[in-house]
Every structure is written in C-alpha cells, then in structure tokens.
C-alpha cells in the first residue's frame, strides 16, 4: 500500500534555531517527492521537488534531502523565523501512467516557532 | 498568489442542505483537482477533471459530485450535508492530466461549516 508518513507530528522550536522534519514513504514506483508549506487556513505552497536522481535541493533557508534507497526524505530549516510557523507536507507521486489518485499526501508536521 | 481562485471563501450552512463550491484554475491549466481537509487532518483527494472529463476519483462520497465546464472552471457539489462534512475544501490545477507531485497549484480554499 502506498503510504507517506511524517514525523514528528508537531514541533516547537525557538526562533533562530534549526530543525529537521522527516518523511518516510512506501510509494512505488517512485516518481518524485515535494515538500509543501501550508499556513493555517491557506492552500499549500510548494517548497521543493525532488526526482529519483536528486539527493539535495535548496530553496533559501529550506534544504530537502532524498535517499531513494531507504525511501526517506528530510526537510531542514535553517535559522528559523516566526513566519516559518506552518504545517509542512510531504507529497510523493508514483511514476508511470499516473493520475491524481497516485499522488500520496503525508499528514504533515505542524511547526511552531516561538520568539 | 497561485493563480487558482476559489469562491466562496467561507460557507456556513445547516445539515441536510446542498452547497456548491467554485474553482477557477490558473490560466492555461486543463486539470482541476478537489481535496478535502478536515480539522488537523491531511489532504484527502476527492476527484480530478481534465479538460471537462472526469479523470480520477479518490475518496469522494456519493453525496458529492463535481463537474468541469467548457471554460475549465469547476464546481464541487455537496448535498445532504452532515456535520462531518465541515472542512476546508481545496482546489488545485495543473497543466497536464498527469499531475506529478509539484505540478499542482492550490487555491486558497473554501471553509465549509455545517451546523
């Protein structure tokens, strides 16, 4: 069964600190993986997308890593800011003939940044 | 701003009623997707349309239906509403019918409250 599991479920850190969010998936065959940021009550916004051959992708203070062998991804946030408070969603899609039903969403990690 | 618009932003109605949610995709996007997000839950895929035709179905209840019109906007119809239908409903769009993770752009959502 295709699944995407994220950890931790929630995380609280102080402003300026770094943090790492985890995503484990069992989606097969793997096509790509994206991290979304979702502010409360808003639509998700894409942060990074990674294909099978990519190990690391950065977007400002956000750095995503992918280990296709262990089927794990991480999102590292550097020098956190109050505006980073949001839910971070890992999304994995299966390759081949694909439709939206092959896009698997994780349940997200809720990150809270404290001043 | 993703370019995807959804109306209304908020909707409050009573059990047993019927409502219609509207989505306009980004200019040039042919695929529209509907997602449901209940409180503190992950995004659940409901249904996808591509260029006016149903493309994929997810966990959509029989009380729910959708369509995509010739101008590519889409409507999600929810009938015989129950308290448990209270949720955020997101629309997303993409250019192609094969929506890999990351090619989808999400709208701001419609918050439905059923009393």
PDB file of C-alpha atoms in Angstrom:
ATOM      1  CA  UNK A   1       0.000   0.000   0.000  1.00  0.00           C
ATOM      2  CA  UNK A   2       1.323   3.423  -0.948  1.00  0.00           C
ATOM      3  CA  UNK A   3       1.905   5.472   2.182  1.00  0.00           C
ATOM      4  CA  UNK A   4       3.693   8.613   3.278  1.00  0.00           C
ATOM      5  CA  UNK A   5       4.492   9.027   6.954  1.00  0.00           C
ATOM      6  CA  UNK A   6       5.836  12.195   8.503  1.00  0.00           C
ATOM      7  CA  UNK A   7       7.497  12.834  11.819  1.00  0.00           C
ATOM      8  CA  UNK A   8       7.289  14.446  14.197  1.00  0.00           C
ATOM      9  CA  UNK A   9       3.586  15.205  14.170  1.00  0.00           C
ATOM     10  CA  UNK A  10       4.313  18.563  15.769  1.00  0.00           C
ATOM     11  CA  UNK A  11       7.398  20.504  16.751  1.00  0.00           C
ATOM     12  CA  UNK A  12       8.068  23.660  18.742  1.00  0.00           C
ATOM     13  CA  UNK A  13      11.413  25.438  18.479  1.00  0.00           C
ATOM     14  CA  UNK A  14      12.810  28.838  19.358  1.00  0.00           C
ATOM     15  CA  UNK A  15      13.290  31.491  16.736  1.00  0.00           C
ATOM     16  CA  UNK A  16      16.713  31.297  15.167  1.00  0.00           C
ATOM     17  CA  UNK A  17      17.151  27.577  15.784  1.00  0.00           C
ATOM     18  CA  UNK A  18      17.411  24.907  13.101  1.00  0.00           C
ATOM     19  CA  UNK A  19      15.122  21.918  12.728  1.00  0.00           C
ATOM     20  CA  UNK A  20      14.680  18.833  10.563  1.00  0.00           C
ATOM     21  CA  UNK A  21      11.423  17.234   9.508  1.00  0.00           C
ATOM     22  CA  UNK A  22      11.242  13.647   8.339  1.00  0.00           C
ATOM     23  CA  UNK A  23       9.251  11.882   5.628  1.00  0.00           C
ATOM     24  CA  UNK A  24       9.234   8.121   5.016  1.00  0.00           C
ATOM     25  CA  UNK A  25       7.386   6.700   2.059  1.00  0.00           C
ATOM     26  CA  UNK A  26       6.472   3.357   0.571  1.00  0.00           C
ATOM     27  CA  UNK A  27       5.145   4.713  -2.728  1.00  0.00           C
ATOM     28  CA  UNK A  28       6.208   2.566  -5.641  1.00  0.00           C
ATOM     29  CA  UNK A  29       7.265   3.006  -8.318  1.00  0.00           C
ATOM     30  CA  UNK A  30       8.610   6.342  -7.171  1.00  0.00           C
ATOM     31  CA  UNK A  31       8.401   9.373  -9.425  1.00  0.00           C
ATOM     32  CA  UNK A  32       9.104  12.434  -7.333  1.00  0.00           C
ATOM     33  CA  UNK A  33       8.691  13.981  -3.922  1.00  0.00           C
ATOM     34  CA  UNK A  34       7.687  17.506  -2.981  1.00  0.00           C
ATOM     35  CA  UNK A  35       7.574  19.440   0.240  1.00  0.00           C
ATOM     36  CA  UNK A  36       4.745  21.916   0.714  1.00  0.00           C
ATOM     37  CA  UNK A  37       4.317  24.638   3.310  1.00  0.00           C
ATOM     38  CA  UNK A  38       0.761  25.242   4.432  1.00  0.00           C
ATOM     39  CA  UNK A  39      -0.081  28.222   6.592  1.00  0.00           C
ATOM     40  CA  UNK A  40      -3.136  27.756   8.791  1.00  0.00           C
ATOM     41  CA  UNK A  41      -6.300  28.020   6.720  1.00  0.00           C
ATOM     42  CA  UNK A  42      -4.404  28.606   3.483  1.00  0.00           C
ATOM     43  CA  UNK A  43      -3.606  26.460   0.479  1.00  0.00           C
ATOM     44  CA  UNK A  44      -0.311  24.535   0.336  1.00  0.00           C
ATOM     45  CA  UNK A  45       2.602  26.232  -1.384  1.00  0.00           C
ATOM     46  CA  UNK A  46       5.386  24.239  -2.974  1.00  0.00           C
ATOM     47  CA  UNK A  47       8.884  24.491  -1.448  1.00  0.00           C
ATOM     48  CA  UNK A  48      10.925  21.907  -3.350  1.00  0.00           C
ATOM     49  CA  UNK A  49      10.525  18.991  -5.736  1.00  0.00           C
ATOM     50  CA  UNK A  50      12.969  16.128  -5.998  1.00  0.00           C
ATOM     51  CA  UNK A  51      13.245  13.337  -8.525  1.00  0.00           C
ATOM     52  CA  UNK A  52      14.897   9.953  -8.127  1.00  0.00           C
ATOM     53  CA  UNK A  53      18.350  11.178  -9.122  1.00  0.00           C
ATOM     54  CA  UNK A  54      18.441  14.203  -6.833  1.00  0.00           C
ATOM     55  CA  UNK A  55      19.874  13.990  -3.330  1.00  0.00           C
ATOM     56  CA  UNK A  56      19.609  17.581  -2.196  1.00  0.00           C
ATOM     57  CA  UNK A  57      17.581  20.609  -3.194  1.00  0.00           C
ATOM     58  CA  UNK A  58      17.667  24.012  -1.549  1.00  0.00           C
ATOM     59  CA  UNK A  59      15.247  26.907  -1.522  1.00  0.00           C
ATOM     60  CA  UNK A  60      16.608  29.696   0.618  1.00  0.00           C
ATOM     61  CA  UNK A  61      16.669  28.519   4.221  1.00  0.00           C
ATOM     62  CA  UNK A  62      14.924  25.274   3.273  1.00  0.00           C
ATOM     63  CA  UNK A  63      17.007  22.261   2.246  1.00  0.00           C
ATOM     64  CA  UNK A  64      15.423  18.963   1.275  1.00  0.00           C
ATOM     65  CA  UNK A  65      17.292  15.680   1.037  1.00  0.00           C
ATOM     66  CA  UNK A  66      16.220  12.441  -0.551  1.00  0.00           C
ATOM     67  CA  UNK A  67      17.525   8.918  -0.029  1.00  0.00           C
ATOM     68  CA  UNK A  68      15.769   6.792  -2.639  1.00  0.00           C
ATOM     69  CA  UNK A  69      17.345   3.615  -1.295  1.00  0.00           C
ATOM     70  CA  UNK A  70      15.893   3.963   2.183  1.00  0.00           C
ATOM     71  CA  UNK A  71      12.844   5.858   0.883  1.00  0.00           C
ATOM     72  CA  UNK A  72      13.385   8.739   3.236  1.00  0.00           C
ATOM     73  CA  UNK A  73      13.355  12.470   2.810  1.00  0.00           C
ATOM     74  CA  UNK A  74      14.070  15.283   5.197  1.00  0.00           C
ATOM     75  CA  UNK A  75      13.391  18.998   5.204  1.00  0.00           C
ATOM     76  CA  UNK A  76      15.933  21.084   7.085  1.00  0.00           C
ATOM     77  CA  UNK A  77      15.050  24.629   8.078  1.00  0.00           C
ATOM     78  CA  UNK A  78      17.941  26.891   8.989  1.00  0.00           C
ATOM     79  CA  UNK A  79      17.777  29.933  11.263  1.00  0.00           C
ATOM     80  CA  UNK A  80      14.041  29.625  11.767  1.00  0.00           C
ATOM     81  CA  UNK A  81      11.801  32.669  11.655  1.00  0.00           C
ATOM     82  CA  UNK A  82       8.373  33.280  13.142  1.00  0.00           C
ATOM     83  CA  UNK A  83       6.931  33.122   9.625  1.00  0.00           C
ATOM     84  CA  UNK A  84       8.093  29.518   9.349  1.00  0.00           C
ATOM     85  CA  UNK A  85       5.271  28.519  11.689  1.00  0.00           C
ATOM     86  CA  UNK A  86       3.110  26.326   9.482  1.00  0.00           C
ATOM     87  CA  UNK A  87       2.375  22.742   8.535  1.00  0.00           C
ATOM     88  CA  UNK A  88       4.899  21.071   6.255  1.00  0.00           C
ATOM     89  CA  UNK A  89       3.511  18.389   3.992  1.00  0.00           C
ATOM     90  CA  UNK A  90       5.461  15.697   2.169  1.00  0.00           C
ATOM     91  CA  UNK A  91       3.855  14.550  -1.089  1.00  0.00           C
ATOM     92  CA  UNK A  92       5.026  11.595  -3.151  1.00  0.00           C
ATOM     93  CA  UNK A  93       3.825  10.577  -6.584  1.00  0.00           C
ATOM     94  CA  UNK A  94       4.082   7.232  -8.312  1.00  0.00           C
ATOM     95  CA  UNK A  95       5.610   7.026 -11.768  1.00  0.00           C
ATOM     96  CA  UNK A  96       4.247   5.571 -14.928  1.00  0.00           C
ATOM     97  CA  UNK A  97       0.733   6.077 -16.087  1.00  0.00           C
ATOM     98  CA  UNK A  98      -0.365   8.377 -13.349  1.00  0.00           C
ATOM     99  CA  UNK A  99      -3.403  10.222 -12.206  1.00  0.00           C
ATOM    100  CA  UNK A 100      -4.155  12.287  -9.176  1.00  0.00           C
ATOM    101  CA  UNK A 101      -5.016   9.140  -7.265  1.00  0.00           C
ATOM    102  CA  UNK A 102      -1.310   8.254  -7.428  1.00  0.00           C
ATOM    103  CA  UNK A 103      -0.318  11.365  -5.503  1.00  0.00           C
ATOM    104  CA  UNK A 104       0.051  10.460  -1.838  1.00  0.00           C
ATOM    105  CA  UNK A 105      -0.032  13.178   0.804  1.00  0.00           C
ATOM    106  CA  UNK A 106       1.528  12.869   4.219  1.00  0.00           C
ATOM    107  CA  UNK A 107      -0.478  14.191   7.157  1.00  0.00           C
ATOM    108  CA  UNK A 108       2.098  16.903   7.795  1.00  0.00           C
ATOM    109  CA  UNK A 109       4.291  18.208  10.583  1.00  0.00           C
ATOM    110  CA  UNK A 110       2.966  21.230  12.440  1.00  0.00           C
ATOM    111  CA  UNK A 111       5.900  23.535  13.210  1.00  0.00           C
ATOM    112  CA  UNK A 112       5.614  26.344  15.726  1.00  0.00           C
ATOM    113  CA  UNK A 113       8.359  28.926  16.110  1.00  0.00           C
ATOM    114  CA  UNK A 114       8.481  30.697  19.463  1.00  0.00           C
ATOM    115  CA  UNK A 115      10.137  34.127  19.907  1.00  0.00           C
TER     116      UNK A 115
ATOM    117  CA  UNK B   1      -0.861  34.024  -5.273  1.00  0.00           C
ATOM    118  CA  UNK B   2      -1.087  30.683  -7.080  1.00  0.00           C
ATOM    119  CA  UNK B   3      -3.468  31.947  -9.756  1.00  0.00           C
ATOM    120  CA  UNK B   4      -6.162  29.496  -8.657  1.00  0.00           C
ATOM    121  CA  UNK B   5      -9.289  31.146  -7.318  1.00  0.00           C
ATOM    122  CA  UNK B   6     -11.986  29.640  -5.151  1.00  0.00           C
ATOM    123  CA  UNK B   7     -15.322  31.000  -4.055  1.00  0.00           C
ATOM    124  CA  UNK B   8     -16.777  31.445  -1.593  1.00  0.00           C
ATOM    125  CA  UNK B   9     -14.055  31.781   0.998  1.00  0.00           C
ATOM    126  CA  UNK B  10     -16.380  30.817   3.826  1.00  0.00           C
ATOM    127  CA  UNK B  11     -19.696  28.977   3.804  1.00  0.00           C
ATOM    128  CA  UNK B  12     -21.949  28.224   6.739  1.00  0.00           C
ATOM    129  CA  UNK B  13     -24.979  26.033   6.250  1.00  0.00           C
ATOM    130  CA  UNK B  14     -27.190  23.528   8.020  1.00  0.00           C
ATOM    131  CA  UNK B  15     -27.314  19.760   7.943  1.00  0.00           C
ATOM    132  CA  UNK B  16     -29.265  18.331   5.041  1.00  0.00           C
ATOM    133  CA  UNK B  17     -28.556  21.292   2.802  1.00  0.00           C
ATOM    134  CA  UNK B  18     -26.737  21.429  -0.525  1.00  0.00           C
ATOM    135  CA  UNK B  19     -23.886  23.756  -1.445  1.00  0.00           C
ATOM    136  CA  UNK B  20     -21.746  24.443  -4.483  1.00  0.00           C
ATOM    137  CA  UNK B  21     -18.087  25.364  -4.343  1.00  0.00           C
ATOM    138  CA  UNK B  22     -16.459  27.008  -7.316  1.00  0.00           C
ATOM    139  CA  UNK B  23     -12.913  26.897  -8.616  1.00  0.00           C
ATOM    140  CA  UNK B  24     -11.180  28.709 -11.465  1.00  0.00           C
ATOM    141  CA  UNK B  25      -7.849  27.153 -12.455  1.00  0.00           C
ATOM    142  CA  UNK B  26      -4.715  29.011 -13.459  1.00  0.00           C
ATOM    143  CA  UNK B  27      -4.788  30.354 -16.966  1.00  0.00           C
ATOM    144  CA  UNK B  28      -3.795  27.541 -19.321  1.00  0.00           C
ATOM    145  CA  UNK B  29      -4.254  24.722 -16.798  1.00  0.00           C
ATOM    146  CA  UNK B  30      -6.531  21.951 -18.026  1.00  0.00           C
ATOM    147  CA  UNK B  31      -6.687  19.764 -14.913  1.00  0.00           C
ATOM    148  CA  UNK B  32      -8.611  20.581 -11.772  1.00  0.00           C
ATOM    149  CA  UNK B  33      -8.425  18.601  -8.554  1.00  0.00           C
ATOM    150  CA  UNK B  34     -10.560  18.767  -5.441  1.00  0.00           C
ATOM    151  CA  UNK B  35      -9.292  17.963  -1.968  1.00  0.00           C
ATOM    152  CA  UNK B  36     -10.912  17.854   1.448  1.00  0.00           C
ATOM    153  CA  UNK B  37      -9.004  18.732   4.596  1.00  0.00           C
ATOM    154  CA  UNK B  38     -10.781  18.126   7.880  1.00  0.00           C
ATOM    155  CA  UNK B  39      -9.566  19.744  11.086  1.00  0.00           C
ATOM    156  CA  UNK B  40      -5.968  18.733  11.818  1.00  0.00           C
ATOM    157  CA  UNK B  41      -6.117  16.110   9.071  1.00  0.00           C
ATOM    158  CA  UNK B  42      -4.124  15.654   5.896  1.00  0.00           C
ATOM    159  CA  UNK B  43      -5.389  16.460   2.438  1.00  0.00           C
ATOM    160  CA  UNK B  44      -7.740  13.838   1.027  1.00  0.00           C
ATOM    161  CA  UNK B  45      -8.045  13.629  -2.746  1.00  0.00           C
ATOM    162  CA  UNK B  46     -11.654  13.715  -3.928  1.00  0.00           C
ATOM    163  CA  UNK B  47     -11.757  13.942  -7.700  1.00  0.00           C
ATOM    164  CA  UNK B  48      -9.869  15.171 -10.774  1.00  0.00           C
ATOM    165  CA  UNK B  49     -11.133  16.581 -14.055  1.00  0.00           C
ATOM    166  CA  UNK B  50      -9.141  17.117 -17.198  1.00  0.00           C
ATOM    167  CA  UNK B  51     -10.469  19.296 -19.990  1.00  0.00           C
ATOM    168  CA  UNK B  52     -14.049  18.680 -18.965  1.00  0.00           C
ATOM    169  CA  UNK B  53     -13.846  14.958 -18.347  1.00  0.00           C
ATOM    170  CA  UNK B  54     -13.552  13.063 -15.088  1.00  0.00           C
ATOM    171  CA  UNK B  55     -10.005  11.721 -14.835  1.00  0.00           C
ATOM    172  CA  UNK B  56      -9.649  10.123 -11.431  1.00  0.00           C
ATOM    173  CA  UNK B  57     -11.686   9.520  -8.327  1.00  0.00           C
ATOM    174  CA  UNK B  58     -10.492   9.371  -4.776  1.00  0.00           C
ATOM    175  CA  UNK B  59     -12.407   9.120  -1.551  1.00  0.00           C
ATOM    176  CA  UNK B  60     -15.399  11.053  -2.762  1.00  0.00           C
ATOM    177  CA  UNK B  61     -18.762  10.326  -1.179  1.00  0.00           C
ATOM    178  CA  UNK B  62     -21.778   9.591  -3.348  1.00  0.00           C
ATOM    179  CA  UNK B  63     -23.406  12.717  -1.873  1.00  0.00           C
ATOM    180  CA  UNK B  64     -20.659  14.745  -3.537  1.00  0.00           C
ATOM    181  CA  UNK B  65     -20.299  15.410  -7.231  1.00  0.00           C
ATOM    182  CA  UNK B  66     -18.251  17.674  -9.433  1.00  0.00           C
ATOM    183  CA  UNK B  67     -18.008  18.885 -12.986  1.00  0.00           C
ATOM    184  CA  UNK B  68     -15.699  20.937 -15.148  1.00  0.00           C
ATOM    185  CA  UNK B  69     -17.213  23.354 -17.605  1.00  0.00           C
ATOM    186  CA  UNK B  70     -16.058  24.308 -21.135  1.00  0.00           C
ATOM    187  CA  UNK B  71     -14.330  27.406 -19.747  1.00  0.00           C
ATOM    188  CA  UNK B  72     -12.426  24.980 -17.451  1.00  0.00           C
ATOM    189  CA  UNK B  73     -13.799  26.254 -14.180  1.00  0.00           C
ATOM    190  CA  UNK B  74     -15.048  23.544 -11.874  1.00  0.00           C
ATOM    191  CA  UNK B  75     -17.772  23.170  -9.303  1.00  0.00           C
ATOM    192  CA  UNK B  76     -17.960  20.759  -6.400  1.00  0.00           C
ATOM    193  CA  UNK B  77     -21.486  19.999  -5.253  1.00  0.00           C
ATOM    194  CA  UNK B  78     -22.062  18.728  -1.740  1.00  0.00           C
ATOM    195  CA  UNK B  79     -25.551  17.520  -0.855  1.00  0.00           C
ATOM    196  CA  UNK B  80     -27.364  16.133   2.188  1.00  0.00           C
ATOM    197  CA  UNK B  81     -24.684  17.775   4.263  1.00  0.00           C
ATOM    198  CA  UNK B  82     -23.640  16.248   7.555  1.00  0.00           C
ATOM    199  CA  UNK B  83     -21.721  17.720  10.465  1.00  0.00           C
ATOM    200  CA  UNK B  84     -18.698  15.672   9.437  1.00  0.00           C
ATOM    201  CA  UNK B  85     -18.550  17.427   6.086  1.00  0.00           C
ATOM    202  CA  UNK B  86     -17.262  20.541   7.824  1.00  0.00           C
ATOM    203  CA  UNK B  87     -13.782  21.036   6.409  1.00  0.00           C
ATOM    204  CA  UNK B  88     -11.550  23.075   4.168  1.00  0.00           C
ATOM    205  CA  UNK B  89     -12.063  22.243   0.512  1.00  0.00           C
ATOM    206  CA  UNK B  90      -9.129  22.976  -1.757  1.00  0.00           C
ATOM    207  CA  UNK B  91      -8.987  23.132  -5.491  1.00  0.00           C
ATOM    208  CA  UNK B  92      -5.724  22.679  -7.349  1.00  0.00           C
ATOM    209  CA  UNK B  93      -4.861  22.921 -11.010  1.00  0.00           C
ATOM    210  CA  UNK B  94      -2.132  21.724 -13.315  1.00  0.00           C
ATOM    211  CA  UNK B  95      -1.339  21.969 -16.989  1.00  0.00           C
ATOM    212  CA  UNK B  96      -1.352  18.294 -17.780  1.00  0.00           C
ATOM    213  CA  UNK B  97      -3.636  15.415 -16.925  1.00  0.00           C
ATOM    214  CA  UNK B  98      -0.727  13.603 -15.318  1.00  0.00           C
ATOM    215  CA  UNK B  99      -0.248  15.517 -12.124  1.00  0.00           C
ATOM    216  CA  UNK B 100       3.035  14.613 -10.604  1.00  0.00           C
ATOM    217  CA  UNK B 101       3.804  15.972  -7.202  1.00  0.00           C
ATOM    218  CA  UNK B 102       4.702  19.593  -7.560  1.00  0.00           C
ATOM    219  CA  UNK B 103       2.886  20.398 -10.728  1.00  0.00           C
ATOM    220  CA  UNK B 104      -0.252  21.260  -8.807  1.00  0.00           C
ATOM    221  CA  UNK B 105      -1.052  24.796  -7.729  1.00  0.00           C
ATOM    222  CA  UNK B 106      -3.506  25.151  -4.877  1.00  0.00           C
ATOM    223  CA  UNK B 107      -6.212  27.704  -4.372  1.00  0.00           C
ATOM    224  CA  UNK B 108      -6.885  29.463  -1.054  1.00  0.00           C
ATOM    225  CA  UNK B 109      -9.653  27.040  -0.110  1.00  0.00           C
ATOM    226  CA  UNK B 110     -13.287  27.254   0.927  1.00  0.00           C
ATOM    227  CA  UNK B 111     -14.046  26.729   4.601  1.00  0.00           C
ATOM    228  CA  UNK B 112     -17.351  24.893   4.947  1.00  0.00           C
ATOM    229  CA  UNK B 113     -19.074  24.813   8.305  1.00  0.00           C
ATOM    230  CA  UNK B 114     -22.140  22.615   8.707  1.00  0.00           C
ATOM    231  CA  UNK B 115     -24.247  23.407  11.773  1.00  0.00           C
TER     232      UNK B 115
END
